[in-house]
Amino acid sequence: MAQIFHPSTNVLANVSLVAVVVLPLGLLVGGSAISRSPWNTHVGLAKDQPAPFSHQHHAVELGIDCRYCHNSVEKSPYSNVPSTATCYTCHSQIWTNSPLLEPVRNSVATGQPLRWNQLHTVPDFVYFNHAVHVNRGLNCNVCHGPIQKEMMTYKGKPFFMAWCLNCHRNPEEYVGKREDVFSVYKKYQMDQPVVEDEAKLSDEEKKKLADTHLTPEQAALMDSGDYKRSNDEVEKGKELLSKYKVKKQQLSDCSVCHR
Amino acid sequence: MNYKHTSIAAHRTSLGLAAVTLTMLGAAGCHTDMWVQPKPKPQAESDFFVDGQSNRPPIPHVVDRAHLRTDDAYWKGIRGVNVVDGKPAGAVLVDEIPSQVYDAPEYKSAAGDKKELLAKVLDRGHERFNIFCSPCHGELGDGNGMIAKRGFSVKVPPRNYNTERLRAMPIGHFFDVITNGYGAMTPRAFQVDQNDRWAIAAYIRVLQYSQHAEESDLKSDEISKIDQPAAPAESSKKTGEGERK
């Protein structure tokens, strides 16, 4: 009987043996790289918006508090995007001839809302709540990146489930004081040097600087949104958790977010 | 011969794995099922309602029977409205914080002690004022906020609160201005909650006192602090509170 397989098929067999291992691995690695890339997560990408609204300009240069526009963020699950009536509190009188504000004037005239493209979303089967997080002293930038620096708003974090869980398993790494959430933007605006070595300062000095100078953690938040806490800071976080009565064991139950 | 079998099996497995991985990738990429549910969400678009919005305005002429806004002092800042010849008449602006404000949940922790309650309301007013009003009116209420400086003042400047006329105004007027607007200032009821509007109105009075304080209003240790530039809003606020009681 003639040979069915030519000896050269041995090579093919060997190659396919290697391929058995390499191909799936490659697909997995490539797949996860793709799923983590901005192409899939949209992190760092701005979207087309009806008006070229700049947070950098309004929140820092003009010093408007986030809550002037996002006025439901600390009392409701949903953080609203401002209505044109909010823009119009100022733009009824200011910059009224700017062509960039034409859409705002149109919207006021016709009553048709502006259609802002939402950047940060979770799927509809996930429950999220702003008020809960903000009232535990989580700064907006922890989740949204350095919003106050952005000329065009972009998405700051991937919003994977693993990302939510990372904090829900170790909330002491992130929770802060309620009153610091919004005051950091005022401090950022003042642009004072960061307090590097707090331990060296007297209590009096600490108190003075606390109102005007960013701590290293806050500075990192204003810069990128990422910061690794030192052991001392984690201990303080733990104290806060018990003060807030956060039930850490239950925070990563599926039913917290999938209800 | 064994060889052949393994090779085919291996091919199968790798093909299978590839197929599974591709399906998983596909599933992660195009989720149409539960990711986008046809429920209305706040501020979202809707293809159900004619105006294309999920947020629904109240239907015209509905009456909210559970929350009838019958208390004019609380809802309008006026009291004593009568109807004379078919027209409202006799309305007087109220000049104290309505009791409903104190009942709000955010002040519950201070329940009982009237002085502590008032301090809480004024603190809240201070915070809310700095968010919603200071961009135009300035943190001292002198009409010199950042937006005013950036050109808002060219047409109609934000009002300085420290004038004879406004000092004489009952706080019900301030409540009314925030709620319904006043001249070039657009209404803010959509932006500032009912109770917060009262807290802000009361805080404006504090600002007026603080900007119009006589030396005789101060305690001696406060006078000695005056030349120091430290935190003007804080120290003057205390004076204002003291005077109210």
PDB file of N, CA and C in Angstrom, chain B residues 74-128:
ATOM      1  N   TYR B  74     -43.750  79.132  52.717  1.00  0.00           N
ATOM      2  CA  TYR B  74     -42.672  78.206  52.386  1.00  0.00           C
ATOM      3  C   TYR B  74     -42.417  78.162  50.885  1.00  0.00           C
ATOM      4  N   TRP B  75     -43.476  78.158  50.084  1.00  0.00           N
ATOM      5  CA  TRP B  75     -43.294  77.947  48.648  1.00  0.00           C
ATOM      6  C   TRP B  75     -43.080  79.226  47.872  1.00  0.00           C
ATOM      7  N   LYS B  76     -43.589  80.348  48.373  1.00  0.00           N
ATOM      8  CA  LYS B  76     -43.451  81.584  47.611  1.00  0.00           C
ATOM      9  C   LYS B  76     -42.714  82.677  48.368  1.00  0.00           C
ATOM     10  N   GLY B  77     -42.510  82.469  49.662  1.00  0.00           N
ATOM     11  CA  GLY B  77     -41.840  83.498  50.435  1.00  0.00           C
ATOM     12  C   GLY B  77     -42.751  84.660  50.780  1.00  0.00           C
ATOM     13  N   ILE B  78     -44.079  84.462  50.621  1.00  0.00           N
ATOM     14  CA  ILE B  78     -44.998  85.539  51.001  1.00  0.00           C
ATOM     15  C   ILE B  78     -46.091  84.986  51.897  1.00  0.00           C
ATOM     16  N   ARG B  79     -46.791  85.884  52.560  1.00  0.00           N
ATOM     17  CA  ARG B  79     -47.870  85.439  53.423  1.00  0.00           C
ATOM     18  C   ARG B  79     -48.977  86.467  53.367  1.00  0.00           C
ATOM     19  N   GLY B  80     -50.166  86.023  53.747  1.00  0.00           N
ATOM     20  CA  GLY B  80     -51.284  86.948  53.839  1.00  0.00           C
ATOM     21  C   GLY B  80     -51.875  87.333  52.502  1.00  0.00           C
ATOM     22  N   VAL B  81     -51.874  86.373  51.534  1.00  0.00           N
ATOM     23  CA  VAL B  81     -52.458  86.705  50.242  1.00  0.00           C
ATOM     24  C   VAL B  81     -53.978  86.620  50.331  1.00  0.00           C
ATOM     25  N   ASN B  82     -54.667  87.669  49.957  1.00  0.00           N
ATOM     26  CA  ASN B  82     -56.125  87.638  49.873  1.00  0.00           C
ATOM     27  C   ASN B  82     -56.517  87.889  48.434  1.00  0.00           C
ATOM     28  N   VAL B  83     -57.758  87.631  48.133  1.00  0.00           N
ATOM     29  CA  VAL B  83     -58.236  87.969  46.800  1.00  0.00           C
ATOM     30  C   VAL B  83     -59.209  89.127  46.926  1.00  0.00           C
ATOM     31  N   VAL B  84     -58.812  90.247  46.339  1.00  0.00           N
ATOM     32  CA  VAL B  84     -59.671  91.417  46.364  1.00  0.00           C
ATOM     33  C   VAL B  84     -60.016  91.767  44.928  1.00  0.00           C
ATOM     34  N   ASP B  85     -61.311  91.798  44.625  1.00  0.00           N
ATOM     35  CA  ASP B  85     -61.765  92.069  43.265  1.00  0.00           C
ATOM     36  C   ASP B  85     -61.113  91.132  42.251  1.00  0.00           C
ATOM     37  N   GLY B  86     -61.001  89.862  42.621  1.00  0.00           N
ATOM     38  CA  GLY B  86     -60.445  88.886  41.686  1.00  0.00           C
ATOM     39  C   GLY B  86     -58.948  88.965  41.502  1.00  0.00           C
ATOM     40  N   LYS B  87     -58.278  89.839  42.286  1.00  0.00           N
ATOM     41  CA  LYS B  87     -56.822  89.928  42.151  1.00  0.00           C
ATOM     42  C   LYS B  87     -56.181  89.650  43.504  1.00  0.00           C
ATOM     43  N   PRO B  88     -54.998  88.976  43.486  1.00  0.00           N
ATOM     44  CA  PRO B  88     -54.328  88.743  44.762  1.00  0.00           C
ATOM     45  C   PRO B  88     -53.886  90.073  45.371  1.00  0.00           C
ATOM     46  N   ALA B  89     -54.030  90.174  46.684  1.00  0.00           N
ATOM     47  CA  ALA B  89     -53.653  91.424  47.330  1.00  0.00           C
ATOM     48  C   ALA B  89     -53.187  91.160  48.751  1.00  0.00           C
ATOM     49  N   GLY B  90     -52.495  92.112  49.294  1.00  0.00           N
ATOM     50  CA  GLY B  90     -52.132  92.047  50.701  1.00  0.00           C
ATOM     51  C   GLY B  90     -50.937  91.174  51.020  1.00  0.00           C
ATOM     52  N   ALA B  91     -50.228  90.702  49.971  1.00  0.00           N
ATOM     53  CA  ALA B  91     -49.108  89.803  50.235  1.00  0.00           C
ATOM     54  C   ALA B  91     -47.956  90.540  50.903  1.00  0.00           C
ATOM     55  N   VAL B  92     -47.377  89.914  51.920  1.00  0.00           N
ATOM     56  CA  VAL B  92     -46.226  90.482  52.616  1.00  0.00           C
ATOM     57  C   VAL B  92     -45.093  89.465  52.535  1.00  0.00           C
ATOM     58  N   LEU B  93     -43.883  89.924  52.225  1.00  0.00           N
ATOM     59  CA  LEU B  93     -42.744  89.006  52.160  1.00  0.00           C
ATOM     60  C   LEU B  93     -42.387  88.531  53.566  1.00  0.00           C
ATOM     61  N   VAL B  94     -42.093  87.233  53.704  1.00  0.00           N
ATOM     62  CA  VAL B  94     -41.725  86.727  55.028  1.00  0.00           C
ATOM     63  C   VAL B  94     -40.267  87.069  55.314  1.00  0.00           C
ATOM     64  N   ASP B  95     -39.956  87.212  56.588  1.00  0.00           N
ATOM     65  CA  ASP B  95     -38.582  87.552  56.938  1.00  0.00           C
ATOM     66  C   ASP B  95     -37.970  86.555  57.916  1.00  0.00           C
ATOM     67  N   GLU B  96     -38.507  85.332  57.967  1.00  0.00           N
ATOM     68  CA  GLU B  96     -37.789  84.318  58.745  1.00  0.00           C
ATOM     69  C   GLU B  96     -37.803  83.007  57.958  1.00  0.00           C
ATOM     70  N   ILE B  97     -36.924  82.101  58.371  1.00  0.00           N
ATOM     71  CA  ILE B  97     -36.844  80.824  57.675  1.00  0.00           C
ATOM     72  C   ILE B  97     -38.078  80.002  58.057  1.00  0.00           C
ATOM     73  N   PRO B  98     -38.868  79.532  57.091  1.00  0.00           N
ATOM     74  CA  PRO B  98     -40.058  78.746  57.421  1.00  0.00           C
ATOM     75  C   PRO B  98     -39.684  77.469  58.166  1.00  0.00           C
ATOM     76  N   SER B  99     -40.580  77.005  59.029  1.00  0.00           N
ATOM     77  CA  SER B  99     -40.241  75.878  59.901  1.00  0.00           C
ATOM     78  C   SER B  99     -40.008  74.596  59.099  1.00  0.00           C
ATOM     79  N   GLN B 100     -40.612  74.489  57.897  1.00  0.00           N
ATOM     80  CA  GLN B 100     -40.416  73.268  57.100  1.00  0.00           C
ATOM     81  C   GLN B 100     -38.943  73.038  56.780  1.00  0.00           C
ATOM     82  N   VAL B 101     -38.199  74.145  56.637  1.00  0.00           N
ATOM     83  CA  VAL B 101     -36.788  74.012  56.293  1.00  0.00           C
ATOM     84  C   VAL B 101     -36.055  73.255  57.394  1.00  0.00           C
ATOM     85  N   TYR B 102     -36.370  73.594  58.644  1.00  0.00           N
ATOM     86  CA  TYR B 102     -35.686  72.945  59.758  1.00  0.00           C
ATOM     87  C   TYR B 102     -36.028  71.465  59.847  1.00  0.00           C
ATOM     88  N   ASP B 103     -37.183  71.086  59.288  1.00  0.00           N
ATOM     89  CA  ASP B 103     -37.592  69.683  59.368  1.00  0.00           C
ATOM     90  C   ASP B 103     -36.868  68.801  58.366  1.00  0.00           C
ATOM     91  N   ALA B 104     -36.132  69.421  57.434  1.00  0.00           N
ATOM     92  CA  ALA B 104     -35.488  68.647  56.375  1.00  0.00           C
ATOM     93  C   ALA B 104     -34.512  67.633  56.962  1.00  0.00           C
ATOM     94  N   PRO B 105     -34.392  66.464  56.292  1.00  0.00           N
ATOM     95  CA  PRO B 105     -33.556  65.391  56.830  1.00  0.00           C
ATOM     96  C   PRO B 105     -32.110  65.813  57.062  1.00  0.00           C
ATOM     97  N   GLU B 106     -31.574  66.733  56.230  1.00  0.00           N
ATOM     98  CA  GLU B 106     -30.149  67.043  56.392  1.00  0.00           C
ATOM     99  C   GLU B 106     -29.842  67.768  57.707  1.00  0.00           C
ATOM    100  N   TYR B 107     -30.873  68.325  58.364  1.00  0.00           N
ATOM    101  CA  TYR B 107     -30.622  69.013  59.628  1.00  0.00           C
ATOM    102  C   TYR B 107     -31.075  68.189  60.825  1.00  0.00           C
ATOM    103  N   LYS B 108     -31.558  66.985  60.595  1.00  0.00           N
ATOM    104  CA  LYS B 108     -32.124  66.158  61.656  1.00  0.00           C
ATOM    105  C   LYS B 108     -31.163  65.968  62.823  1.00  0.00           C
ATOM    106  N   SER B 109     -29.866  65.837  62.519  1.00  0.00           N
ATOM    107  CA  SER B 109     -28.924  65.497  63.581  1.00  0.00           C
ATOM    108  C   SER B 109     -28.869  66.594  64.636  1.00  0.00           C
ATOM    109  N   ALA B 110     -29.276  67.801  64.272  1.00  0.00           N
ATOM    110  CA  ALA B 110     -29.216  68.890  65.246  1.00  0.00           C
ATOM    111  C   ALA B 110     -30.585  69.173  65.850  1.00  0.00           C
ATOM    112  N   ALA B 111     -31.537  68.271  65.619  1.00  0.00           N
ATOM    113  CA  ALA B 111     -32.912  68.537  66.041  1.00  0.00           C
ATOM    114  C   ALA B 111     -32.979  68.960  67.507  1.00  0.00           C
ATOM    115  N   GLY B 112     -33.868  69.868  67.794  1.00  0.00           N
ATOM    116  CA  GLY B 112     -34.031  70.277  69.182  1.00  0.00           C
ATOM    117  C   GLY B 112     -33.415  71.625  69.449  1.00  0.00           C
ATOM    118  N   ASP B 113     -32.094  71.705  69.378  1.00  0.00           N
ATOM    119  CA  ASP B 113     -31.408  72.938  69.719  1.00  0.00           C
ATOM    120  C   ASP B 113     -31.562  73.968  68.597  1.00  0.00           C
ATOM    121  N   LYS B 114     -32.330  75.000  68.869  1.00  0.00           N
ATOM    122  CA  LYS B 114     -32.662  75.991  67.850  1.00  0.00           C
ATOM    123  C   LYS B 114     -31.414  76.705  67.303  1.00  0.00           C
ATOM    124  N   LYS B 115     -30.495  77.001  68.224  1.00  0.00           N
ATOM    125  CA  LYS B 115     -29.301  77.738  67.833  1.00  0.00           C
ATOM    126  C   LYS B 115     -28.425  76.882  66.903  1.00  0.00           C
ATOM    127  N   GLU B 116     -28.263  75.621  67.289  1.00  0.00           N
ATOM    128  CA  GLU B 116     -27.446  74.717  66.507  1.00  0.00           C
ATOM    129  C   GLU B 116     -28.080  74.489  65.137  1.00  0.00           C
ATOM    130  N   LEU B 117     -29.408  74.389  65.141  1.00  0.00           N
ATOM    131  CA  LEU B 117     -30.136  74.219  63.884  1.00  0.00           C
ATOM    132  C   LEU B 117     -29.872  75.377  62.942  1.00  0.00           C
ATOM    133  N   LEU B 118     -30.000  76.595  63.475  1.00  0.00           N
ATOM    134  CA  LEU B 118     -29.798  77.780  62.652  1.00  0.00           C
ATOM    135  C   LEU B 118     -28.380  77.793  62.092  1.00  0.00           C
ATOM    136  N   ALA B 119     -27.407  77.440  62.948  1.00  0.00           N
ATOM    137  CA  ALA B 119     -26.025  77.415  62.483  1.00  0.00           C
ATOM    138  C   ALA B 119     -25.881  76.425  61.336  1.00  0.00           C
ATOM    139  N   LYS B 120     -26.551  75.274  61.462  1.00  0.00           N
ATOM    140  CA  LYS B 120     -26.465  74.263  60.397  1.00  0.00           C
ATOM    141  C   LYS B 120     -27.055  74.775  59.095  1.00  0.00           C
ATOM    142  N   VAL B 121     -28.219  75.408  59.206  1.00  0.00           N
ATOM    143  CA  VAL B 121     -28.873  75.929  58.011  1.00  0.00           C
ATOM    144  C   VAL B 121     -27.970  76.972  57.348  1.00  0.00           C
ATOM    145  N   LEU B 122     -27.371  77.855  58.183  1.00  0.00           N
ATOM    146  CA  LEU B 122     -26.515  78.901  57.616  1.00  0.00           C
ATOM    147  C   LEU B 122     -25.255  78.303  56.982  1.00  0.00           C
ATOM    148  N   ASP B 123     -24.717  77.249  57.599  1.00  0.00           N
ATOM    149  CA  ASP B 123     -23.554  76.586  57.010  1.00  0.00           C
ATOM    150  C   ASP B 123     -23.893  76.022  55.641  1.00  0.00           C
ATOM    151  N   ARG B 124     -25.040  75.377  55.598  1.00  0.00           N
ATOM    152  CA  ARG B 124     -25.507  74.833  54.322  1.00  0.00           C
ATOM    153  C   ARG B 124     -25.675  75.965  53.305  1.00  0.00           C
ATOM    154  N   GLY B 125     -26.271  77.070  53.761  1.00  0.00           N
ATOM    155  CA  GLY B 125     -26.457  78.209  52.876  1.00  0.00           C
ATOM    156  C   GLY B 125     -25.129  78.734  52.365  1.00  0.00           C
ATOM    157  N   HIS B 126     -24.138  78.783  53.247  1.00  0.00           N
ATOM    158  CA  HIS B 126     -22.798  79.233  52.879  1.00  0.00           C
ATOM    159  C   HIS B 126     -22.242  78.364  51.751  1.00  0.00           C
ATOM    160  N   GLU B 127     -22.323  77.042  51.944  1.00  0.00           N
ATOM    161  CA  GLU B 127     -21.787  76.111  50.958  1.00  0.00           C
ATOM    162  C   GLU B 127     -22.517  76.266  49.627  1.00  0.00           C
ATOM    163  N   ARG B 128     -23.852  76.279  49.693  1.00  0.00           N
ATOM    164  CA  ARG B 128     -24.645  76.366  48.457  1.00  0.00           C
ATOM    165  C   ARG B 128     -24.439  77.711  47.770  1.00  0.00           C
TER     166      ARG B 128
END
